[in-house]
XYZ file of C-alpha atoms in Angstrom:
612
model
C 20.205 111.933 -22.126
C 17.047 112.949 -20.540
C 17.771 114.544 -16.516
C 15.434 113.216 -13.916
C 13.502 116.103 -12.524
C 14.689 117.880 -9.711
C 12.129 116.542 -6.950
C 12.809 112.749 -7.837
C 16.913 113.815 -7.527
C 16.014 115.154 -3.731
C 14.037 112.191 -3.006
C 16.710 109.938 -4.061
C 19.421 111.794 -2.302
C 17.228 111.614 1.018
C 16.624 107.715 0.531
C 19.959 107.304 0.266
C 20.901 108.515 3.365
C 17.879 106.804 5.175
C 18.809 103.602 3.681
C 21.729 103.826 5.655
C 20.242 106.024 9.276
C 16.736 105.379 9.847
C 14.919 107.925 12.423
C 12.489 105.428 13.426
C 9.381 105.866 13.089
C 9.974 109.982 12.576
C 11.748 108.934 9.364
C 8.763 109.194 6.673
C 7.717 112.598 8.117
C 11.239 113.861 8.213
C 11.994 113.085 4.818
C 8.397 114.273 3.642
C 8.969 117.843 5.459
C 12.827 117.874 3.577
C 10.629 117.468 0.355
C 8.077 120.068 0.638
C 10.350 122.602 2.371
C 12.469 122.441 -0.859
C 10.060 122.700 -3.494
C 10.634 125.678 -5.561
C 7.066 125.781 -7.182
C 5.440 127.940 -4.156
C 1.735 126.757 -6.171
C 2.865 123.664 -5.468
C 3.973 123.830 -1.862
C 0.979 126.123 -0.726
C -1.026 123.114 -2.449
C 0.847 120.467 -0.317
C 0.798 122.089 2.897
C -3.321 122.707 2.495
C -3.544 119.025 2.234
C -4.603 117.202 5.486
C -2.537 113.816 6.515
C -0.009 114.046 4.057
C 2.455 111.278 4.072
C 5.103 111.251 1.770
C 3.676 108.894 -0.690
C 0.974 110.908 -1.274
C 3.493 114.331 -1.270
C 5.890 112.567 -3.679
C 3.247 111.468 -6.284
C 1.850 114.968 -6.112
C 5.143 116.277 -7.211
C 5.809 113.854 -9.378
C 2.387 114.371 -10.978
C 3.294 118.509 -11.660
C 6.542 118.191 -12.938
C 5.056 115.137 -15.579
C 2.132 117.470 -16.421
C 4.529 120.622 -16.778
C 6.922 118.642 -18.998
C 3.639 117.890 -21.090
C 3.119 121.511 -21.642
C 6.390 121.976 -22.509
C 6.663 119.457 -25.104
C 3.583 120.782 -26.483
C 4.571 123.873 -27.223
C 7.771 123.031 -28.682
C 5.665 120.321 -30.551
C 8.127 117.384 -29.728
C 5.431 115.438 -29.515
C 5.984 112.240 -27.932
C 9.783 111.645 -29.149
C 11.981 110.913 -26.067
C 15.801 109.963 -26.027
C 17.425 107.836 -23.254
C 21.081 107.587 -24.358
C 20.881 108.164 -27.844
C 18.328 105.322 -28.466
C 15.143 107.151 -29.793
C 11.753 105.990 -28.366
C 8.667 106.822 -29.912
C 7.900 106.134 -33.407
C 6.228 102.807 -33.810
C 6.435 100.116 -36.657
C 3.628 99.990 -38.959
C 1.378 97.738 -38.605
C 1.378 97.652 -34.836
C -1.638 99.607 -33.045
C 0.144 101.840 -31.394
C -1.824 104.717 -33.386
C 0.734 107.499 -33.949
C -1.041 110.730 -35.388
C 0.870 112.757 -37.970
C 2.553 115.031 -35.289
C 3.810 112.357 -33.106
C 1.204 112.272 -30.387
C -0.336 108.691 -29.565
C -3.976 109.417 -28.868
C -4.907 105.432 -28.996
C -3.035 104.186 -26.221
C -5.024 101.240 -24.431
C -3.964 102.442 -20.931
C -4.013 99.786 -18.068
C -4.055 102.360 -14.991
C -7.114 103.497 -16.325
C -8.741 101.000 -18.455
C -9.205 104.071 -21.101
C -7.519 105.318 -24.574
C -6.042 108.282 -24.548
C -2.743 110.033 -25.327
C 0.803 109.073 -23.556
C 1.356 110.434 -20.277
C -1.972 111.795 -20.000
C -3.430 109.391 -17.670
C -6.874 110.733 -15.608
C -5.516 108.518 -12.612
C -2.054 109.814 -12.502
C -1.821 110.889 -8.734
C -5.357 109.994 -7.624
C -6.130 107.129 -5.381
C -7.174 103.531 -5.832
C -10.298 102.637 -3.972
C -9.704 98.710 -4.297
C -5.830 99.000 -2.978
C -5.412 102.700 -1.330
C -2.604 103.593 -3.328
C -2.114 105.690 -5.788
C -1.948 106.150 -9.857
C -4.325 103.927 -10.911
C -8.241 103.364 -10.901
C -9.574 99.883 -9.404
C -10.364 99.140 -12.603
C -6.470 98.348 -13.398
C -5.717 97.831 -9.722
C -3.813 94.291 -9.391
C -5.264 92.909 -6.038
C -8.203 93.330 -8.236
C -6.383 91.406 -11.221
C -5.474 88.909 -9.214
C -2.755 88.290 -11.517
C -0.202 85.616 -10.760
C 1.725 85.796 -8.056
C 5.580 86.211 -8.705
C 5.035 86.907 -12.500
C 7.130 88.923 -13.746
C 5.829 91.654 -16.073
C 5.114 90.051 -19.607
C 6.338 91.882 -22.657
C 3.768 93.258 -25.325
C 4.515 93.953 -28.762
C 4.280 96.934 -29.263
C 7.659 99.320 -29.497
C 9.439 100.640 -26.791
C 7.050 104.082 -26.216
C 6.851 104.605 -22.717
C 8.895 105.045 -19.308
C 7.200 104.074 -16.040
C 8.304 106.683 -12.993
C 5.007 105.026 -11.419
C 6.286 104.052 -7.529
C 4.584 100.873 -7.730
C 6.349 98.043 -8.260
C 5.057 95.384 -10.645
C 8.380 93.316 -9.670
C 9.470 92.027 -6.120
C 12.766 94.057 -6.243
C 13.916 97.281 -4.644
C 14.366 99.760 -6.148
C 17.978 101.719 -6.734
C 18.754 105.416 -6.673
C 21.225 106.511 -8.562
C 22.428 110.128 -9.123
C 21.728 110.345 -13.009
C 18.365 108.604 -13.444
C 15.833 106.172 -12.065
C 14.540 103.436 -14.743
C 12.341 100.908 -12.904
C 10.964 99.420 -15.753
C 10.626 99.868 -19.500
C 6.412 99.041 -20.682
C 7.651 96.837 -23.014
C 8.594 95.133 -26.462
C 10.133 93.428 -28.178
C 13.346 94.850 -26.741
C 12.901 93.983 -23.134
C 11.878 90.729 -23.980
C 14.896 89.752 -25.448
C 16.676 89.953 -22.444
C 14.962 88.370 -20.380
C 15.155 84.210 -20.016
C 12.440 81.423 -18.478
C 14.769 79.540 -16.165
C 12.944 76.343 -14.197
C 13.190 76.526 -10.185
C 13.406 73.335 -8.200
C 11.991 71.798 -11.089
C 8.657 73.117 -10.367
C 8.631 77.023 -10.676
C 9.479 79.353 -14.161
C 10.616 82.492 -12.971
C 11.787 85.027 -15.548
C 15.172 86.542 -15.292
C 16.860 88.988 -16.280
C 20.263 88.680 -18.372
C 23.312 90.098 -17.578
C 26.611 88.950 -19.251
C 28.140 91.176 -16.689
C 26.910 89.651 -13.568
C 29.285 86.671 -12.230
C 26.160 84.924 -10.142
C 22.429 84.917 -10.166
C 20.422 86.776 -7.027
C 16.618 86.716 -6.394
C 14.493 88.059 -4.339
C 14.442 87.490 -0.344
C 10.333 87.274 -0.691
C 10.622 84.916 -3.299
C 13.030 82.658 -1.309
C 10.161 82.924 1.811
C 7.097 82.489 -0.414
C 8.708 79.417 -2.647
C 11.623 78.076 -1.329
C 11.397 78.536 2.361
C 11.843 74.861 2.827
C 15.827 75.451 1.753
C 18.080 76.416 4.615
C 20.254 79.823 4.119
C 23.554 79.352 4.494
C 26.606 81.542 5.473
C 28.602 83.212 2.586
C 31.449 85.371 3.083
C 30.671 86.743 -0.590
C 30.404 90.709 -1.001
C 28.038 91.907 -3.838
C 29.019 94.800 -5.801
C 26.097 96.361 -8.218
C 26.952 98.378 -11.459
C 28.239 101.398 -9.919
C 29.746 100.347 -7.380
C 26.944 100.014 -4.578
C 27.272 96.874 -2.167
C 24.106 94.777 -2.434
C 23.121 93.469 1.283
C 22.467 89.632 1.636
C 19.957 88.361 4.064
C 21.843 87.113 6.961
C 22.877 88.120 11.039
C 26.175 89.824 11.432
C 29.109 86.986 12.986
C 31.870 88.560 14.802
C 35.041 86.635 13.909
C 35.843 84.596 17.389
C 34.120 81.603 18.913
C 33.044 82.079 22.732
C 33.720 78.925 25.040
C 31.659 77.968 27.848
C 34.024 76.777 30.606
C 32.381 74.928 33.842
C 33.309 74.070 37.164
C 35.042 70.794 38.106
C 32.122 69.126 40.213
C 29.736 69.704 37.455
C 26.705 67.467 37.252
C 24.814 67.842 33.963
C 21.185 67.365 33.660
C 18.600 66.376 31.190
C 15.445 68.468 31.055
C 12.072 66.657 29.553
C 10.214 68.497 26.395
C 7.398 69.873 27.746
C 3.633 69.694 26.213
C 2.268 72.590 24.718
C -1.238 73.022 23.121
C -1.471 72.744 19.278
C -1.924 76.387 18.232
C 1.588 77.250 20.192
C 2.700 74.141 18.746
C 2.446 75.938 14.926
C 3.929 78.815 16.261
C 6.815 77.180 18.172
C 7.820 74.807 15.292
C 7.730 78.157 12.412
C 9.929 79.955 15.059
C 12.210 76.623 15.360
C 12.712 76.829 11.404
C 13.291 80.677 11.593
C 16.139 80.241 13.635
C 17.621 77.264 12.242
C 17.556 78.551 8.750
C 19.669 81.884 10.011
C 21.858 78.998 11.035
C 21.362 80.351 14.778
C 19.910 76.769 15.739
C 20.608 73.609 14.449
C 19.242 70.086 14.954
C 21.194 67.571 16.887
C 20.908 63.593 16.291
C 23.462 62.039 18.583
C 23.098 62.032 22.979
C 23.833 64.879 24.852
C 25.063 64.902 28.066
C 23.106 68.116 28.992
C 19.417 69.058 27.370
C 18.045 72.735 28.839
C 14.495 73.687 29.186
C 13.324 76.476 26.927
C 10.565 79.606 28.013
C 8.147 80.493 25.241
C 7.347 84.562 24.932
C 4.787 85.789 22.769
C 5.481 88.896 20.975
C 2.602 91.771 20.043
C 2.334 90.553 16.891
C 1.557 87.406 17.782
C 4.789 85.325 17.214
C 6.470 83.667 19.625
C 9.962 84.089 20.890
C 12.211 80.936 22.225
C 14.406 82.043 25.191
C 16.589 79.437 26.823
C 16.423 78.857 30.438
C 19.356 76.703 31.440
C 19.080 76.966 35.196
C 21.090 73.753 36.182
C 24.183 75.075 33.405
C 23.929 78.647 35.219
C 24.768 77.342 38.752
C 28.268 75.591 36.985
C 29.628 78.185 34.262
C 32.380 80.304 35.605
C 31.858 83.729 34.595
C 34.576 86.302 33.681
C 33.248 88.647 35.964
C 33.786 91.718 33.260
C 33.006 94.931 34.525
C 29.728 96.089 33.368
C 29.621 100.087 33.394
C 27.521 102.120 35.544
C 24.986 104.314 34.737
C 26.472 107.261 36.182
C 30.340 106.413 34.418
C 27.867 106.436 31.000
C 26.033 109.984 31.883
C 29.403 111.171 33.025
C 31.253 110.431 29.542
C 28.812 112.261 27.764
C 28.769 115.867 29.372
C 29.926 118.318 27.428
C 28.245 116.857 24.475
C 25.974 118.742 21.741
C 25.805 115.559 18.656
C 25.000 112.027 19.272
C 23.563 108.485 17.640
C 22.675 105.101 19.160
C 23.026 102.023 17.354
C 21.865 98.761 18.198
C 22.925 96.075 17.475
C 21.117 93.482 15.884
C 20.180 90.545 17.739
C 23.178 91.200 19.582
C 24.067 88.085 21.132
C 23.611 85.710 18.236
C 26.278 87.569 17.016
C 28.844 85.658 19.017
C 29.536 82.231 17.496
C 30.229 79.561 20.008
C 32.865 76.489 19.821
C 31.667 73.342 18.749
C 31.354 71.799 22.381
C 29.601 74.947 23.942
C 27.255 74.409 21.259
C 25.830 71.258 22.997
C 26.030 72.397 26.460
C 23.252 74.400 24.955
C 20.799 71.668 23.598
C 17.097 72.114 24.459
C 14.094 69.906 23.766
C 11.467 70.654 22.136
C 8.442 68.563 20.690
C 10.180 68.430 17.675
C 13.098 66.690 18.812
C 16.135 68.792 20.307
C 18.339 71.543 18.701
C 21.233 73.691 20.091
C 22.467 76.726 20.083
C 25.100 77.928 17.025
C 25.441 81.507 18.591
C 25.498 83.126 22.129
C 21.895 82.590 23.151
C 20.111 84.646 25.783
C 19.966 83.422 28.869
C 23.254 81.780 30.059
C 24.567 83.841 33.236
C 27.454 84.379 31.357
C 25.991 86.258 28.004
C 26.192 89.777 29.379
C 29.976 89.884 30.341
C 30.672 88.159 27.017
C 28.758 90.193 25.220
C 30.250 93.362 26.637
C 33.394 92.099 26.492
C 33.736 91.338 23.006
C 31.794 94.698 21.648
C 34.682 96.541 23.979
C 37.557 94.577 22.194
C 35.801 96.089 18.896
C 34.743 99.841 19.790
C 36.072 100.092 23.268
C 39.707 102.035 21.880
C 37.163 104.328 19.945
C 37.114 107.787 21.432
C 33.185 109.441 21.652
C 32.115 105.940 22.224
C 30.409 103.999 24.813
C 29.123 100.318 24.681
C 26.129 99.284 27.060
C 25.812 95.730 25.898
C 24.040 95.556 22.348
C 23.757 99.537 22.438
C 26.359 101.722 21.275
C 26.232 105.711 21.746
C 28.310 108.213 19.880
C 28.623 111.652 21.167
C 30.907 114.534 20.310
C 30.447 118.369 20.880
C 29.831 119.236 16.607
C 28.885 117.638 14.054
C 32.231 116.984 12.136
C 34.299 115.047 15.012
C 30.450 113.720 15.228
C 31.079 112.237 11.673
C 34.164 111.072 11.904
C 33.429 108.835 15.004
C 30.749 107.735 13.252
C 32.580 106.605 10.343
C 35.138 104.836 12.542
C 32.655 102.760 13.578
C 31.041 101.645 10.471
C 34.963 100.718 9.314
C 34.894 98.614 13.113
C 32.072 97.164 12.232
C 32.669 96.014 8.583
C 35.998 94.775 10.147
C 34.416 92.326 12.436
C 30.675 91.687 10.387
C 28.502 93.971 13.277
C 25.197 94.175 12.218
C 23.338 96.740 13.315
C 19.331 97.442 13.454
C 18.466 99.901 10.875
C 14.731 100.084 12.767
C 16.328 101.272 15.744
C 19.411 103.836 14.919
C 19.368 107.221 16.270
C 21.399 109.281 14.120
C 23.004 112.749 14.055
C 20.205 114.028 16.797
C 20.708 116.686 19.230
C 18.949 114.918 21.652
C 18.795 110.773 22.302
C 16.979 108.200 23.586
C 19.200 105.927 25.208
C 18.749 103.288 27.683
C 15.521 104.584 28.645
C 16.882 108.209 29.441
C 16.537 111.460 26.864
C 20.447 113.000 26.954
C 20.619 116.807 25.331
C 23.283 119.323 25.812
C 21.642 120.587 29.074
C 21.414 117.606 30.874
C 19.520 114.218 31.188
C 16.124 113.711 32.428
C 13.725 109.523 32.083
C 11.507 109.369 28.919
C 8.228 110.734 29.845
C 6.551 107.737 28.767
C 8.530 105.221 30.966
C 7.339 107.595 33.708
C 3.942 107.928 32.791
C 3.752 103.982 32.653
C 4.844 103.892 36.496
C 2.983 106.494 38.049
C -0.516 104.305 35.824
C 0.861 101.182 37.802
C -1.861 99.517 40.223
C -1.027 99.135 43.792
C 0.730 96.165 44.580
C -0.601 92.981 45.895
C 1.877 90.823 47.326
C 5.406 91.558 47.462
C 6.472 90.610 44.385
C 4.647 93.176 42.580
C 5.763 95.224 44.951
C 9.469 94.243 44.838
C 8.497 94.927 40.812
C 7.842 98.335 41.785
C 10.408 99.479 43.465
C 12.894 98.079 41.030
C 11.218 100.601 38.689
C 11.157 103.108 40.618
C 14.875 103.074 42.071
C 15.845 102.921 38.053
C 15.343 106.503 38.498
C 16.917 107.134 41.940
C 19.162 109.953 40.728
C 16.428 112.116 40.036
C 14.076 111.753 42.894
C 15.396 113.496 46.194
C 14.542 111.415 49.860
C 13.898 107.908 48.015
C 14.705 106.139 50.992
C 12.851 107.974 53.347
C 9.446 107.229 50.957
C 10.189 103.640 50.381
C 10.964 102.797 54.149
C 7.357 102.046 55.081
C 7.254 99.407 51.622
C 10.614 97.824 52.399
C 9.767 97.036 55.839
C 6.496 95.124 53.728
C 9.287 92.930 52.326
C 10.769 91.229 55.053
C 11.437 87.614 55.391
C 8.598 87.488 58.501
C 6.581 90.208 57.547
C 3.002 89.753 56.726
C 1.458 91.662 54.314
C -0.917 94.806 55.469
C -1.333 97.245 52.879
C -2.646 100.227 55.132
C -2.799 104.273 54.563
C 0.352 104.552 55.238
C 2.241 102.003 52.155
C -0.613 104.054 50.121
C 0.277 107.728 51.080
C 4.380 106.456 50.309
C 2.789 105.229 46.837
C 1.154 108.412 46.144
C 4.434 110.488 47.072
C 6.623 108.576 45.091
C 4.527 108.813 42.009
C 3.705 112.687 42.074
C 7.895 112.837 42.165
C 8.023 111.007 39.205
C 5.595 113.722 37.295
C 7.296 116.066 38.610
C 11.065 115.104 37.638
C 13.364 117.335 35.763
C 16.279 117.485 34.318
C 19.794 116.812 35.809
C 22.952 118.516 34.310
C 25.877 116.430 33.317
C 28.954 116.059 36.049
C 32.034 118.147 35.317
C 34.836 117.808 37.548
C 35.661 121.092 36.197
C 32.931 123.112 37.848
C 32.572 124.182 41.425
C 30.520 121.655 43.058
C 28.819 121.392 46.696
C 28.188 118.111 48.174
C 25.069 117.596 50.574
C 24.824 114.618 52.440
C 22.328 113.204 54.908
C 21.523 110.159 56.997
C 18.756 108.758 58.897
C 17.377 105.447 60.608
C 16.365 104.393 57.035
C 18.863 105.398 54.495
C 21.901 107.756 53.672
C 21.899 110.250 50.905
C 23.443 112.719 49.080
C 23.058 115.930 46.575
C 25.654 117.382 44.309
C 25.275 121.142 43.428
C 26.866 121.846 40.325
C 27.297 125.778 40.951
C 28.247 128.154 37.833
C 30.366 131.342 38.917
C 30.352 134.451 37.424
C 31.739 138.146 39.241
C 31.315 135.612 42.026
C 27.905 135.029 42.406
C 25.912 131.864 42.030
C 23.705 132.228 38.612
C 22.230 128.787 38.212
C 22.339 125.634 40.169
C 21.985 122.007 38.643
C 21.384 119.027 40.914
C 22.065 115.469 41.361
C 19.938 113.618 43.376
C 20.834 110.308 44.601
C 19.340 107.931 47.295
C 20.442 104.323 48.616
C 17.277 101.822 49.290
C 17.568 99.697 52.633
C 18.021 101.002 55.973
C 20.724 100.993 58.337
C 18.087 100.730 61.345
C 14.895 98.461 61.835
């Protein structure tokens, strides 16, 4: 059986686990520097780390390309020529007849390469590792490049005649599948005869579409592709399936789909209740497009779904565009707010959250995906949430954003879930695991994968923070020393024009007094812009709103970081009050022959004054 060489094994390994914990956008160059770091051919590394912008595409096909072109010299010298075994079936020596051009020693010097457009000898390609100028990427000359091709789209690759002589490790991927890593050997596709082509099978789609499959007498249902579904058959609603796909080997094949945790939520209003019917407003044609492809995202993740028959209540909607240039529906049911009792769950504080988590050296954040659309609601809740829309009116299958209600829910139910879970805290769709090493670290972690299989969480791949020493989460950085805002967030602030009116002004302070804890004397900065905000105030902006502007952002800059509260530790409490606030300063104090070492600080400050 031939052994897939050792950098392809440590590649696969690696995708495994990122398949599972993506590090954002730090992934790729994580899993790039794991790569090099562990090559044992020091010619090789020295040649990777002299390269300029290496990504790992470009470090992987590198590798890949040395190890090919060493096994070529090896086989060469033991004059194996081209003969290769794959599980006892032997690969190499051609019918006659066919013009595959086998010399007396075994090597194929007639091959009609496609990469290349040339003839040479098997696995000697000239464009092995080099890069396409049609497509940017790489093993292959523009000359066999397939956006030059323009070959069919969704045609799957069509077997030759020729014998079975070849094994493509190439990274591109003629079909719309992803590929698996296994721990033995990764086949994506054999270059063809007549061998593949007997298992494979035309079958007609929606009467209109011959897709080739396949066959496996060992698989109990058909799957394709999720691209294939969007590019073909996108007019076909998805529906639910409580199915689990198991691959040969045992891995779990992931349907499209939104997680659906396992209880209905129902709205419950007050007595005197008056519903209200809310017109479809106009919108110009180009967000018309946009607004009816976002209306057939959702309903075809079953989130939305039309509705035919009258509605006592119909809610306006609030259209968001995205960066990308979508659109993103939001429901804004302000008449259904002012009836729905709420629970009233308690929502934990930012300082219970920082408090939980001192002490602690490992953590990962989760989020959840699309959090609230998670939550199925009952049948009549459902159409308490009907909107209009120029395309006639829909309602809402799932929890949607925007009731006054969603937050408690929301926390609610993730708390039922994780909340008996020790090392972990739940901040509406964003969970954080922290524990002081690395093992109790897994074992939390794996608790809550079993919690969420339990109840069908989804989480955001995207988005997970995993194993890290230090954590973004809810717009702070947490470490083992302490906690200190994301530089950016800050940065963002202090770039902030000057305010206007007072709602940009009320804007900015609710930014600023996010981060209250860290700056010492809030109150007494923002007393000369709160007295801007009164009821019969008019608005001056003079020197002195500008100087308190100026203050506050230079404290921002300047911000550090806060050590976590232990009840454990000696601790001195500062307070002060004046005519426009009260405050207060904890000094965490370390001890040691009974002096003072270090001190760590909380800073905290209440806005509003006691005196006008």
């Amino acid at each position: 059986m031939l052994r897939r060489p050792l950098h392809t094994e440590k590649e696969s390994d690696l995708k495994k686990i990122a398949k599972i914990c993506e590090f954002e956008k730090q992934e790729e160059s994580l899993v790039r520097d794991k790569i090099i770091l562990g090559i044992r051919d020091r010619g090789l590394q020295e040649a990777l780390l002299r390269e300029a912008d290496i990504n790992l595409e470009k470090a992987s096909n590198l590798c890949r390309a040395a190890e090919v072109s060493k096994q070529q010299v090896k086989l060469m010298r033991e004059g194996k020529g081209n003969e290769l075994n794959i599980n006892k079936l032997k690969i190499g020596h051609s019918k006659k007849g066919t013009n595959s051009g086998s010399s007396e020693n075994g090597h194929n010097d007639n091959y009609q390469c496609k990469k290349c457009g040339k003839t040479h000898a098997i696995r000697a390609c000239p464009a092995y590792g080099l890069k396409c100028n049609q497509c940017g990427r790489f093993n292959h000359f523009k000359v066999g490049c397939k956006q030059a091709r323009a070959t069919q789209v969704g045609r799957w690759r069509k077997a030759d005649k020729k014998g079975v002589n070849e094994l493509d490790f190439n990274n591109e991927r003629d079909e719309p599948e992803q590929a698996w890593f296994t721990n033995e050997l990764t086949v994506r596709s054999i270059k063809s005869g007549a061998l593949s082509k007997s298992w494979t099978h035309a079958i007609m789609l929606d009467n209109r579409l011959s897709v080739d499959f396949k066959i496996d007498t060992g698989a109990d249902i058909n799957v394709l592709p999720y691209n294939y579904y969007k590019t073909y058959f996108s007019r076909f609603s998805l529906k639910e399936t409580n199915s689990v796909l198991i691959a040969y080997g045992g891995t779990k094949i992931e349907t499209f789909g939104l997680g659906k945790l396992p209880f209905n939520y129902k709205i419950c209003l007050s007595e005197n209740a008056v519903p209200t019917v809310k017109p479809a407003r106009r919108y110009a044609s180009c967000i018309k497009e946009k607004l009816q492809a976002a209306l057939k995202t959702l309903e075809d993740q079953t989130i939305i779904s039309k509705v035919t028959r009258p509605t006592d209540w119909v809610n306006d909607i609030i259209i968001v565009e995205k960066k990308n240039g979508s659109i993103r529906i939001c429901l804004n049911p302000s008449q259904l707010n002012k009836v729905i009792k709420r629970e009233h769950h308690v929502i934990p504080t930012m300082e219970e959250l920082r408090t939980n988590l001192a002490g602690k050296k490992v953590f990962s954040v989760l989020d959840m995906k699309d959090g609230f659309h998670q939550i199925p609601l009952d049948d009549e809740s459902s159409y308490l949430c009907t909107f209009a829309t120029p395309f006639g009116r829909y309602k809402y299958n799932r929890l949607p954003f925007g009731l006054s209600s969603s937050p408690e829910i929301f926390q609610r139910e993730l708390e039922r879930i994780f909340g008996d879970l020790e090392g972990v805290q739940v901040y509406f769709d964003d969970l954080i695991i922290a524990a002081e090493d690395e093992v109790t670290h897994d074992k939390i972690f794996s608790k809550v994968m079993d919690k969420a299989s339990q109840y069908n969480v989804k989480f955001n791949y995207s988005k997970i923070q995993y194993k890290v020493g230090k954590v973004m989460y809810l717009g702070l950085i947490f470490n083992e020393q302490g906690v200190r805002p994301d530089s950016k967030q800050l940065e963002a602030i202090a770039k902030m024009p000057n305010p206007v009116n007072k709602k940009e002004l009320q804007r900015f302070l609710g930014l600023v007094n996010y981060f209250h804890s860290f700056i010492p004397k809030l109150s007494e900065l923002t007393n000369s812009l709160r007295l801007l905000l009164r009821t019969n105030q008019d608005w001056q902006w003079t020197n002195r709103q500008q100087t308190a502007v100026d203050q506050i952002k230079l404290k921002l800059i300047n911000i550090t970081t806060l050590k976590h509260f232990n009840p454990k530790e000696n601790i001195v409490i500062q307070t002060d009050a004046s005519n426009h606030g009260i405050g207060h300063k904890i000094r965490v104090i370390s001890l040691l022959q009974n002096k003072i070492i270090r001190m760590n600080y909380y800073k905290f400050s209440f806005l509003g004054s006691l005196m006008y």
